[in-house]
mmCIF file of C-alpha atoms in Angstrom:
data_model
loop_
_atom_site.group_PDB
_atom_site.id
_atom_site.type_symbol
_atom_site.label_atom_id
_atom_site.label_comp_id
_atom_site.label_asym_id
_atom_site.label_seq_id
_atom_site.Cartn_x
_atom_site.Cartn_y
_atom_site.Cartn_z
ATOM 1 C CA MET A 250 0.140 -0.178 0.193
ATOM 2 C CA PHE A 251 0.788 3.481 -0.875
ATOM 3 C CA ARG A 252 1.321 5.703 2.401
ATOM 4 C CA THR A 253 2.477 9.404 2.661
ATOM 5 C CA GLY A 254 5.527 11.152 3.430
ATOM 6 C CA ALA A 255 5.837 13.680 6.636
ATOM 7 C CA ARG A 256 4.599 16.639 4.743
ATOM 8 C CA ASN A 257 1.891 14.724 2.215
ATOM 9 C CA LEU A 258 3.730 17.210 -0.214
ATOM 10 C CA ILE A 259 5.928 17.427 -2.980
ATOM 11 C CA THR A 260 8.672 18.622 -0.741
ATOM 12 C CA ASP A 261 8.814 15.125 0.898
ATOM 13 C CA VAL A 262 11.259 14.678 -1.934
ATOM 14 C CA ALA A 263 14.622 15.599 -0.763
ATOM 15 C CA GLY A 264 16.073 18.681 -2.409
ATOM 16 C CA LEU A 265 12.747 20.205 -3.392
ATOM 17 C CA ASN A 266 11.606 23.191 -1.831
ATOM 18 C CA VAL A 267 8.325 25.039 -3.236
ATOM 19 C CA GLY A 268 7.021 28.906 -3.110
ATOM 20 C CA ASN A 269 3.880 30.764 -3.878
ATOM 21 C CA SER A 270 3.392 34.144 -4.600
ATOM 22 C CA GLN A 271 0.160 35.752 -5.336
ATOM 23 C CA ASP A 272 -2.344 39.135 -5.617
ATOM 24 C CA ALA A 273 -5.721 39.170 -4.340
ATOM 25 C CA ARG A 274 -6.856 42.014 -6.586
ATOM 26 C CA LEU A 275 -5.135 40.462 -9.450
ATOM 27 C CA LYS A 276 -6.842 36.892 -8.148
ATOM 28 C CA SER A 277 -3.554 35.392 -9.911
ATOM 29 C CA GLY A 278 0.007 34.130 -8.734
ATOM 30 C CA VAL A 279 2.964 31.883 -9.382
ATOM 31 C CA THR A 280 4.276 28.756 -7.771
ATOM 32 C CA VAL A 281 7.967 27.527 -8.338
ATOM 33 C CA VAL A 282 9.554 24.664 -7.709
ATOM 34 C CA LEU A 283 12.917 25.312 -6.586
ATOM 35 C CA CYS A 284 15.491 22.563 -7.069
ATOM 36 C CA GLU A 285 18.076 22.629 -4.333
ATOM 37 C CA GLU A 286 20.801 21.277 -6.945
ATOM 38 C CA PRO A 287 19.963 20.909 -10.867
ATOM 39 C CA ALA A 288 17.297 18.075 -10.618
ATOM 40 C CA THR A 289 16.905 15.823 -13.802
ATOM 41 C CA ALA A 290 14.222 16.871 -15.880
ATOM 42 C CA GLY A 291 11.486 15.921 -18.427
ATOM 43 C CA VAL A 292 8.175 17.120 -19.733
ATOM 44 C CA LYS A 293 5.087 15.806 -21.472
ATOM 45 C CA VAL A 294 2.370 17.984 -23.021
ATOM 46 C CA LEU A 295 -1.298 16.559 -23.853
ATOM 47 C CA GLY A 296 -3.444 19.607 -23.954
ATOM 48 C CA GLY A 297 -4.278 21.264 -27.045
ATOM 49 C CA ALA A 298 -3.631 24.821 -25.797
ATOM 50 C CA PRO A 299 -0.306 25.052 -23.962
ATOM 51 C CA GLY A 300 1.611 28.241 -22.761
ATOM 52 C CA THR A 301 5.137 27.102 -22.059
ATOM 53 C CA ARG A 302 8.844 28.221 -21.972
ATOM 54 C CA GLU A 303 12.146 26.240 -21.849
ATOM 55 C CA THR A 304 10.008 22.705 -22.809
ATOM 56 C CA ASP A 305 12.034 21.626 -26.305
ATOM 57 C CA LEU A 306 15.376 21.708 -24.347
ATOM 58 C CA LEU A 307 14.184 18.828 -21.717
ATOM 59 C CA ALA A 308 13.660 16.509 -24.856
ATOM 60 C CA PRO A 309 15.759 13.553 -24.166
ATOM 61 C CA HIS A 310 17.913 14.005 -27.181
ATOM 62 C CA ASN A 311 18.808 17.838 -26.069
ATOM 63 C CA LEU A 312 21.705 19.174 -24.447
ATOM 64 C CA ILE A 313 20.540 20.236 -20.824
ATOM 65 C CA GLU A 314 19.959 17.450 -18.664
ATOM 66 C CA SER A 315 18.625 19.322 -15.296
ATOM 67 C CA VAL A 316 17.049 22.501 -14.582
ATOM 68 C CA ASP A 317 17.446 24.500 -11.579
ATOM 69 C CA ALA A 318 13.876 25.347 -10.758
ATOM 70 C CA VAL A 319 10.507 25.204 -12.775
ATOM 71 C CA VAL A 320 7.660 27.706 -12.767
ATOM 72 C CA LEU A 321 4.036 27.308 -13.038
ATOM 73 C CA SER A 322 1.864 30.169 -13.087
ATOM 74 C CA GLY A 323 -1.565 31.983 -13.920
ATOM 75 C CA GLY A 324 -1.969 34.796 -16.208
ATOM 76 C CA SER A 325 -2.066 32.966 -19.603
ATOM 77 C CA ALA A 326 0.971 33.992 -21.937
ATOM 78 C CA PHE A 327 1.770 36.986 -19.856
ATOM 79 C CA GLY A 328 2.353 34.650 -16.827
ATOM 80 C CA LEU A 329 5.641 33.580 -19.107
ATOM 81 C CA ASP A 330 7.013 36.388 -17.458
ATOM 82 C CA ALA A 331 7.300 34.762 -14.228
ATOM 83 C CA ALA A 332 10.131 32.507 -15.130
ATOM 84 C CA SER A 333 11.857 35.653 -15.734
ATOM 85 C CA GLY A 334 11.765 37.075 -12.161
ATOM 86 C CA THR A 335 12.762 33.203 -10.815
ATOM 87 C CA GLN A 336 16.072 33.338 -13.365
ATOM 88 C CA GLY A 337 16.974 36.630 -12.053
ATOM 89 C CA ALA A 338 16.831 35.227 -8.114
ATOM 90 C CA LEU A 339 18.563 32.236 -9.321
ATOM 91 C CA ARG A 340 21.530 34.935 -10.980
ATOM 92 C CA GLU A 341 21.489 36.239 -7.620
ATOM 93 C CA MET A 342 21.868 32.991 -5.716
ATOM 94 C CA GLY A 343 24.756 32.256 -8.307
ATOM 95 C CA ARG A 344 22.899 29.189 -9.898
ATOM 96 C CA GLY A 345 22.735 28.154 -13.495
ATOM 97 C CA PHE A 346 24.258 26.291 -16.064
ATOM 98 C CA GLU A 347 27.630 27.431 -16.884
ATOM 99 C CA VAL A 348 28.864 28.560 -20.378
ATOM 100 C CA GLY A 349 31.329 30.758 -21.833
ATOM 101 C CA GLY A 350 32.278 32.285 -18.317
ATOM 102 C CA PHE A 351 28.642 32.615 -17.796
ATOM 103 C CA ARG A 352 26.247 30.797 -15.606
ATOM 104 C CA VAL A 353 22.515 30.900 -16.769
ATOM 105 C CA PRO A 354 19.573 29.816 -14.857
ATOM 106 C CA ILE A 355 17.308 27.104 -16.627
ATOM 107 C CA VAL A 356 14.071 27.655 -15.353
ATOM 108 C CA PRO A 357 11.071 26.114 -18.004
ATOM 109 C CA ALA A 358 7.359 27.230 -17.479
ATOM 110 C CA ALA A 359 4.126 26.494 -17.890
ATOM 111 C CA ILE A 360 1.016 28.874 -17.793
ATOM 112 C CA LEU A 361 -2.941 28.648 -16.987
ATOM 113 C CA PHE A 362 -5.705 30.975 -18.191
ATOM 114 C CA ASP A 363 -7.311 32.597 -15.478
ATOM 115 C CA LEU A 364 -7.698 35.971 -17.007
ATOM 116 C CA ALA A 365 -11.505 34.935 -16.960
ATOM 117 C CA GLY A 366 -11.549 34.026 -13.136
ATOM 118 C CA GLY A 367 -12.175 37.559 -11.566
ATOM 119 C CA GLY A 368 -10.143 39.803 -10.394
ATOM 120 C CA ASP A 369 -8.244 43.126 -11.611
ATOM 121 C CA LYS A 370 -6.641 42.518 -14.950
ATOM 122 C CA ASP A 371 -5.815 46.251 -15.792
ATOM 123 C CA TRP A 372 -2.244 46.177 -14.818
ATOM 124 C CA GLY A 373 -0.779 48.756 -17.345
ATOM 125 C CA ARG A 374 1.754 48.195 -19.924
ATOM 126 C CA PHE A 375 3.784 45.309 -18.007
ATOM 127 C CA PRO A 376 2.229 42.095 -16.187
ATOM 128 C CA PRO A 377 3.293 41.570 -12.805
ATOM 129 C CA TYR A 378 4.117 38.409 -12.892
ATOM 130 C CA ARG A 379 8.185 38.946 -13.201
ATOM 131 C CA GLU A 380 7.967 40.265 -9.688
ATOM 132 C CA LEU A 381 5.444 37.223 -8.477
ATOM 133 C CA GLY A 382 7.920 34.826 -10.023
ATOM 134 C CA TYR A 383 10.825 36.755 -7.978
ATOM 135 C CA GLU A 384 9.082 36.465 -4.732
ATOM 136 C CA ALA A 385 7.856 33.249 -5.230
ATOM 137 C CA THR A 386 11.467 31.942 -5.549
ATOM 138 C CA GLN A 387 12.952 34.096 -2.441
ATOM 139 C CA ALA A 388 9.726 32.075 -0.197
ATOM 140 C CA ALA A 389 10.453 28.473 -1.395
ATOM 141 C CA ALA A 390 10.431 26.593 1.968
ATOM 142 C CA ALA A 391 9.476 22.504 2.399
ATOM 143 C CA ASP A 392 6.177 24.127 3.658
ATOM 144 C CA PHE A 393 3.499 25.830 1.779
ATOM 145 C CA ALA A 394 -0.042 26.544 1.209
ATOM 146 C CA LEU A 395 -2.424 24.911 -0.999
ATOM 147 C CA GLY A 396 -5.883 25.575 -2.227
ATOM 148 C CA SER A 397 -6.040 29.508 -3.447
ATOM 149 C CA HIS A 398 -2.126 30.429 -3.594
ATOM 150 C CA GLY A 399 -0.119 30.794 -5.870
ATOM 151 C CA ALA A 400 -0.697 29.200 -9.539
ATOM 152 C CA GLY A 401 -3.809 28.385 -8.144
ATOM 153 C CA THR A 402 -5.325 31.653 -7.192
ATOM 154 C CA GLY A 403 -7.869 32.320 -9.687
ATOM 155 C CA ALA A 404 -8.120 28.390 -10.650
ATOM 156 C CA THR A 405 -11.287 27.117 -12.003
ATOM 157 C CA THR A 406 -13.211 23.790 -13.023
ATOM 158 C CA ALA A 407 -16.292 23.260 -14.661
ATOM 159 C CA GLY A 408 -18.896 24.174 -11.612
ATOM 160 C CA LEU A 409 -16.272 24.538 -8.430
ATOM 161 C CA LYS A 410 -13.147 26.494 -7.949
ATOM 162 C CA GLY A 411 -9.977 25.081 -8.542
ATOM 163 C CA GLY A 412 -6.601 25.690 -6.784
ATOM 164 C CA LEU A 413 -3.149 24.502 -6.221
ATOM 165 C CA GLY A 414 -2.562 20.867 -4.758
ATOM 166 C CA SER A 415 -0.074 18.530 -3.585
ATOM 167 C CA ALA A 416 0.717 14.925 -2.580
ATOM 168 C CA SER A 417 3.381 12.456 -1.966
ATOM 169 C CA CYS A 418 3.893 8.877 -1.416
ATOM 170 C CA MET A 419 6.458 6.483 0.193
ATOM 171 C CA LEU A 420 7.338 3.236 -1.981
ATOM 172 C CA ALA A 421 8.746 0.049 -0.206
ATOM 173 C CA ASN A 422 11.733 0.302 -2.032
ATOM 174 C CA GLY A 423 12.711 3.795 -0.040
ATOM 175 C CA VAL A 424 11.625 5.494 -3.119
ATOM 176 C CA THR A 425 9.392 9.284 -2.355
ATOM 177 C CA VAL A 426 7.036 10.327 -4.848
ATOM 178 C CA GLY A 427 5.334 13.772 -4.667
ATOM 179 C CA ALA A 428 3.360 15.614 -6.941
ATOM 180 C CA LEU A 429 2.182 19.552 -7.215
ATOM 181 C CA VAL A 430 -0.531 20.864 -9.468
ATOM 182 C CA ALA A 431 -2.367 23.913 -9.936
ATOM 183 C CA VAL A 432 -5.799 22.756 -11.173
ATOM 184 C CA ASN A 433 -7.814 24.895 -13.625
ATOM 185 C CA ALA A 434 -9.616 22.284 -15.919
ATOM 186 C CA VAL A 435 -12.010 22.932 -18.726
ATOM 187 C CA GLY A 436 -13.544 19.373 -17.030
ATOM 188 C CA SER A 437 -14.715 18.781 -13.416
ATOM 189 C CA THR A 438 -13.003 16.778 -10.509
ATOM 190 C CA THR A 439 -15.975 15.643 -8.822
ATOM 191 C CA ILE A 440 -18.588 12.791 -10.029
ATOM 192 C CA GLY A 441 -22.093 14.332 -11.586
ATOM 193 C CA ASP A 442 -23.569 16.854 -9.613
ATOM 194 C CA THR A 443 -21.843 15.166 -6.362
ATOM 195 C CA ALA A 444 -18.873 16.380 -3.970
ATOM 196 C CA HIS A 445 -17.440 12.593 -4.543
ATOM 197 C CA PHE A 446 -14.095 12.827 -6.257
ATOM 198 C CA TRP A 447 -12.969 11.278 -9.228
ATOM 199 C CA ALA A 448 -9.796 10.544 -7.425
ATOM 200 C CA ALA A 449 -11.321 8.657 -4.929
ATOM 201 C CA PRO A 450 -10.133 5.488 -5.141
ATOM 202 C CA PHE A 451 -6.452 6.719 -4.444
ATOM 203 C CA GLU A 452 -7.050 8.627 -1.473
ATOM 204 C CA ILE A 453 -5.268 8.185 1.386
ATOM 205 C CA ASP A 454 -6.156 9.139 5.631
ATOM 206 C CA ALA A 455 -9.592 11.128 4.215
ATOM 207 C CA GLU A 456 -6.986 13.827 2.822
ATOM 208 C CA PHE A 457 -9.475 15.214 0.713
ATOM 209 C CA GLY A 458 -12.888 14.746 2.740
ATOM 210 C CA GLY A 459 -12.996 11.015 2.682
ATOM 211 C CA LEU A 460 -16.241 10.193 1.253
ATOM 212 C CA GLY A 461 -15.248 7.908 -0.964
ATOM 213 C CA LEU A 462 -16.956 6.881 -4.168
ATOM 214 C CA PRO A 463 -20.786 7.410 -4.307
ATOM 215 C CA SER A 464 -23.075 4.364 -4.066
ATOM 216 C CA PRO A 465 -24.830 3.934 -6.234
ATOM 217 C CA LEU A 466 -23.511 6.218 -8.883
ATOM 218 C CA PRO A 467 -25.526 9.069 -9.875
ATOM 219 C CA GLY A 468 -27.218 9.312 -13.355
ATOM 220 C CA ASN A 469 -25.312 12.215 -14.456
ATOM 221 C CA ALA A 470 -21.807 10.441 -13.541
ATOM 222 C CA HIS A 471 -21.345 10.033 -17.426
ATOM 223 C CA ASP A 472 -22.365 13.192 -18.363
ATOM 224 C CA VAL A 473 -19.602 15.452 -20.013
ATOM 225 C CA ALA A 474 -19.469 18.506 -17.495
ATOM 226 C CA THR A 475 -17.291 21.317 -18.589
ATOM 227 C CA LYS A 476 -16.954 25.353 -18.483
ATOM 228 C CA LEU A 477 -18.389 25.837 -21.954
ATOM 229 C CA GLY A 478 -21.643 27.819 -22.318
ATOM 230 C CA GLY A 479 -21.028 29.076 -18.875
ATOM 231 C CA THR A 480 -21.061 32.701 -17.880
ATOM 232 C CA ARG A 481 -17.146 32.779 -17.970
ATOM 233 C CA PRO A 482 -15.903 30.221 -20.186
ATOM 234 C CA GLY A 483 -12.340 29.569 -21.525
ATOM 235 C CA GLY A 484 -10.142 29.438 -18.771
ATOM 236 C CA ASN A 485 -8.417 26.585 -18.814
ATOM 237 C CA THR A 486 -5.227 24.359 -18.452
ATOM 238 C CA THR A 487 -3.953 22.130 -15.384
ATOM 239 C CA ILE A 488 -0.189 22.203 -15.077
ATOM 240 C CA GLY A 489 1.715 20.260 -12.746
ATOM 241 C CA VAL A 490 5.060 18.950 -11.727
ATOM 242 C CA ILE A 491 5.819 15.191 -10.708
ATOM 243 C CA ALA A 492 8.963 14.630 -8.750
ATOM 244 C CA THR A 493 11.151 11.666 -7.152
ATOM 245 C CA ASP A 494 14.017 11.233 -5.461
ATOM 246 C CA ALA A 495 15.171 8.621 -7.508
ATOM 247 C CA LYS A 496 18.192 8.359 -9.620
ATOM 248 C CA LEU A 497 16.445 8.844 -13.224
ATOM 249 C CA THR A 498 17.763 9.257 -16.758
ATOM 250 C CA LYS A 499 16.422 12.218 -18.932
ATOM 251 C CA ALA A 500 14.740 9.627 -20.910
ATOM 252 C CA ALA A 501 13.368 7.734 -17.853
ATOM 253 C CA ALA A 502 12.159 11.523 -16.284
ATOM 254 C CA HIS A 503 10.321 11.704 -19.731
ATOM 255 C CA ARG A 504 8.488 8.448 -19.091
ATOM 256 C CA LEU A 505 7.337 9.632 -15.504
ATOM 257 C CA ALA A 506 5.551 12.547 -16.970
ATOM 258 C CA ILE A 507 3.773 10.685 -19.220
ATOM 259 C CA ALA A 508 2.691 8.330 -16.560
ATOM 260 C CA ALA A 509 2.205 11.001 -14.042
ATOM 261 C CA HIS A 510 -0.522 12.382 -16.750
ATOM 262 C CA ASP A 511 -2.472 8.840 -16.010
ATOM 263 C CA GLY A 512 -3.248 10.684 -12.847
ATOM 264 C CA PHE A 513 -4.750 14.174 -14.872
ATOM 265 C CA ALA A 514 -7.322 11.121 -16.582
ATOM 266 C CA ARG A 515 -8.322 9.350 -13.320
ATOM 267 C CA ALA A 516 -9.406 12.807 -11.275
ATOM 268 C CA ILE A 517 -10.793 15.058 -13.748
ATOM 269 C CA TRP A 518 -13.237 13.953 -16.617
ATOM 270 C CA PRO A 519 -12.689 15.141 -19.435
ATOM 271 C CA ALA A 520 -8.828 15.747 -19.567
ATOM 272 C CA HIS A 521 -6.572 16.691 -22.196
ATOM 273 C CA THR A 522 -9.005 18.636 -24.141
ATOM 274 C CA PRO A 523 -8.609 20.778 -27.083
ATOM 275 C CA LEU A 524 -9.373 23.270 -25.002
ATOM 276 C CA ASP A 525 -6.920 22.691 -21.927
ATOM 277 C CA GLY A 526 -3.065 23.031 -22.428
ATOM 278 C CA ASP A 527 -2.554 20.022 -19.925
ATOM 279 C CA LEU A 528 1.440 19.875 -18.744
ATOM 280 C CA VAL A 529 3.340 17.966 -16.619
ATOM 281 C CA PHE A 530 7.026 18.413 -15.719
ATOM 282 C CA ALA A 531 9.124 15.586 -14.111
ATOM 283 C CA LEU A 532 12.186 16.141 -11.688
ATOM 284 C CA ALA A 533 14.596 13.396 -10.513
ATOM 285 C CA THR A 534 16.706 14.874 -7.565
ATOM 286 C CA GLY A 535 18.584 11.487 -7.283
ATOM 287 C CA ARG A 536 19.068 12.436 -3.148
ATOM 288 C CA GLY A 537 17.016 8.352 -2.405
ATOM 289 C CA GLY A 538 20.152 6.702 -4.324
ATOM 290 C CA VAL A 539 17.976 4.383 -5.690
ATOM 291 C CA GLU A 540 17.996 3.393 -9.586
ATOM 292 C CA PRO A 541 14.930 1.552 -9.864
ATOM 293 C CA ASP A 542 14.954 -1.522 -12.169
ATOM 294 C CA MET A 543 12.432 -2.561 -14.472
ATOM 295 C CA ARG A 544 9.648 -3.883 -12.018
ATOM 296 C CA GLU A 545 10.426 -0.711 -9.555
ATOM 297 C CA SER A 546 9.897 1.476 -12.237
ATOM 298 C CA ILE A 547 6.729 -0.061 -12.891
ATOM 299 C CA GLU A 548 5.681 0.968 -9.423
ATOM 300 C CA LEU A 549 7.352 4.096 -9.807
ATOM 301 C CA TYR A 550 5.247 4.940 -12.625
ATOM 302 C CA ALA A 551 1.903 3.822 -11.028
ATOM 303 C CA ALA A 552 2.455 5.869 -8.268
ATOM 304 C CA ALA A 553 3.119 8.980 -10.261
ATOM 305 C CA ALA A 554 -0.308 8.673 -11.475
ATOM 306 C CA ALA A 555 -1.643 8.109 -8.096
ATOM 307 C CA THR A 556 -0.250 10.697 -6.271
ATOM 308 C CA MET A 557 -1.220 13.363 -9.001
ATOM 309 C CA ALA A 558 -4.687 12.160 -8.952
ATOM 310 C CA ARG A 559 -4.819 12.824 -5.400
ATOM 311 C CA ALA A 560 -3.055 16.110 -5.723
ATOM 312 C CA ILE A 561 -5.743 17.222 -7.449
ATOM 313 C CA ALA A 562 -8.140 16.563 -5.568
ATOM 314 C CA ARG A 563 -6.433 18.078 -2.883
ATOM 315 C CA GLY A 564 -6.091 21.292 -5.084
ATOM 316 C CA VAL A 565 -10.002 21.550 -5.634
ATOM 317 C CA PHE A 566 -10.653 20.468 -1.501
ATOM 318 C CA ALA A 567 -8.262 23.171 -0.269
ATOM 319 C CA ALA A 568 -9.700 25.997 -2.188
ATOM 320 C CA GLU A 569 -11.115 29.136 -0.318
ATOM 321 C CA LYS A 570 -14.128 31.392 -1.135
ATOM 322 C CA ALA A 571 -12.923 34.808 -1.849
ATOM 323 C CA GLU A 572 -14.194 38.189 -3.072
ATOM 324 C CA GLY A 573 -15.312 38.235 -6.677
ATOM 325 C CA ASP A 574 -15.273 34.278 -6.906
ATOM 326 C CA VAL A 575 -17.483 33.314 -10.417
ATOM 327 C CA LEU A 576 -17.713 29.671 -8.714
ATOM 328 C CA PRO A 577 -18.147 28.263 -5.473
ATOM 329 C CA VAL A 578 -15.613 26.276 -3.425
ATOM 330 C CA TRP A 579 -15.987 22.421 -2.767
ATOM 331 C CA SER A 580 -16.800 22.907 0.661
ATOM 332 C CA GLU A 581 -19.938 24.611 -0.135
ATOM 333 C CA ARG A 582 -20.973 21.560 -1.977
#
């Protein structure tokens, strides 16, 4: 059986810290995963409308093997500026890939569309995300808030407010797996019109309400509930990070990202639509020292899917009601 790490956060993976920064007036924010040392990285995009920075370099055949940080941001394409703020903070720390006598911090990033989620987006000439990225990097620590914080501040799903979620699990061979996700899906994380989460089979210790699956399933469980046709349609994309302390190659990290997308499909209905930019970054710190064999790799990839599904449910479960919300929070259902 899977069991959670001490915090039940992605920071249970040794070598990672997470920082949030958000603006309540803007109703948007940034979340940064900061690697204490460069971590082997991969990425997989399965949504039809992604917004990204520095993802091509993560292809297994390209030069760069590791990254210094990963940024998840609201703000649609404007939010890509957040990575520049993180890059600036890392440069001040003397971090980065050395080339030609210079250090260049490697900071892949992905964004979600929260412009229609309420808040004042009239920011003038330049968007505020670079400063939010800098602040989130400076705030990086082992403990951080879930729900309506960081990149989850303005997130929504079909019928409910979304949010920032995280979870972890420990495997029998000592490997730790952690997930972090900003849930802003075009689809729904709950079954029909109930409060039961699609991710219920993977829940550990009532971490998102302990309701389990409804019995019997509601008659509308199979209905495809989306934001389309709502009063504020169009704000989509779920973006996440799956991490482990196992020692992985760049190709294996890519495979880890692919496996974590199964967690999207287990926790969101529907997922990976043409209007979502669904993306997962993968990080392997190697701090646990375990190099998984084939059998252990299968368990690792299964854990990646289950842990991501749990993180998605926890993000919606932890969402907090705020002035100007366009949707209710889970606790109101």
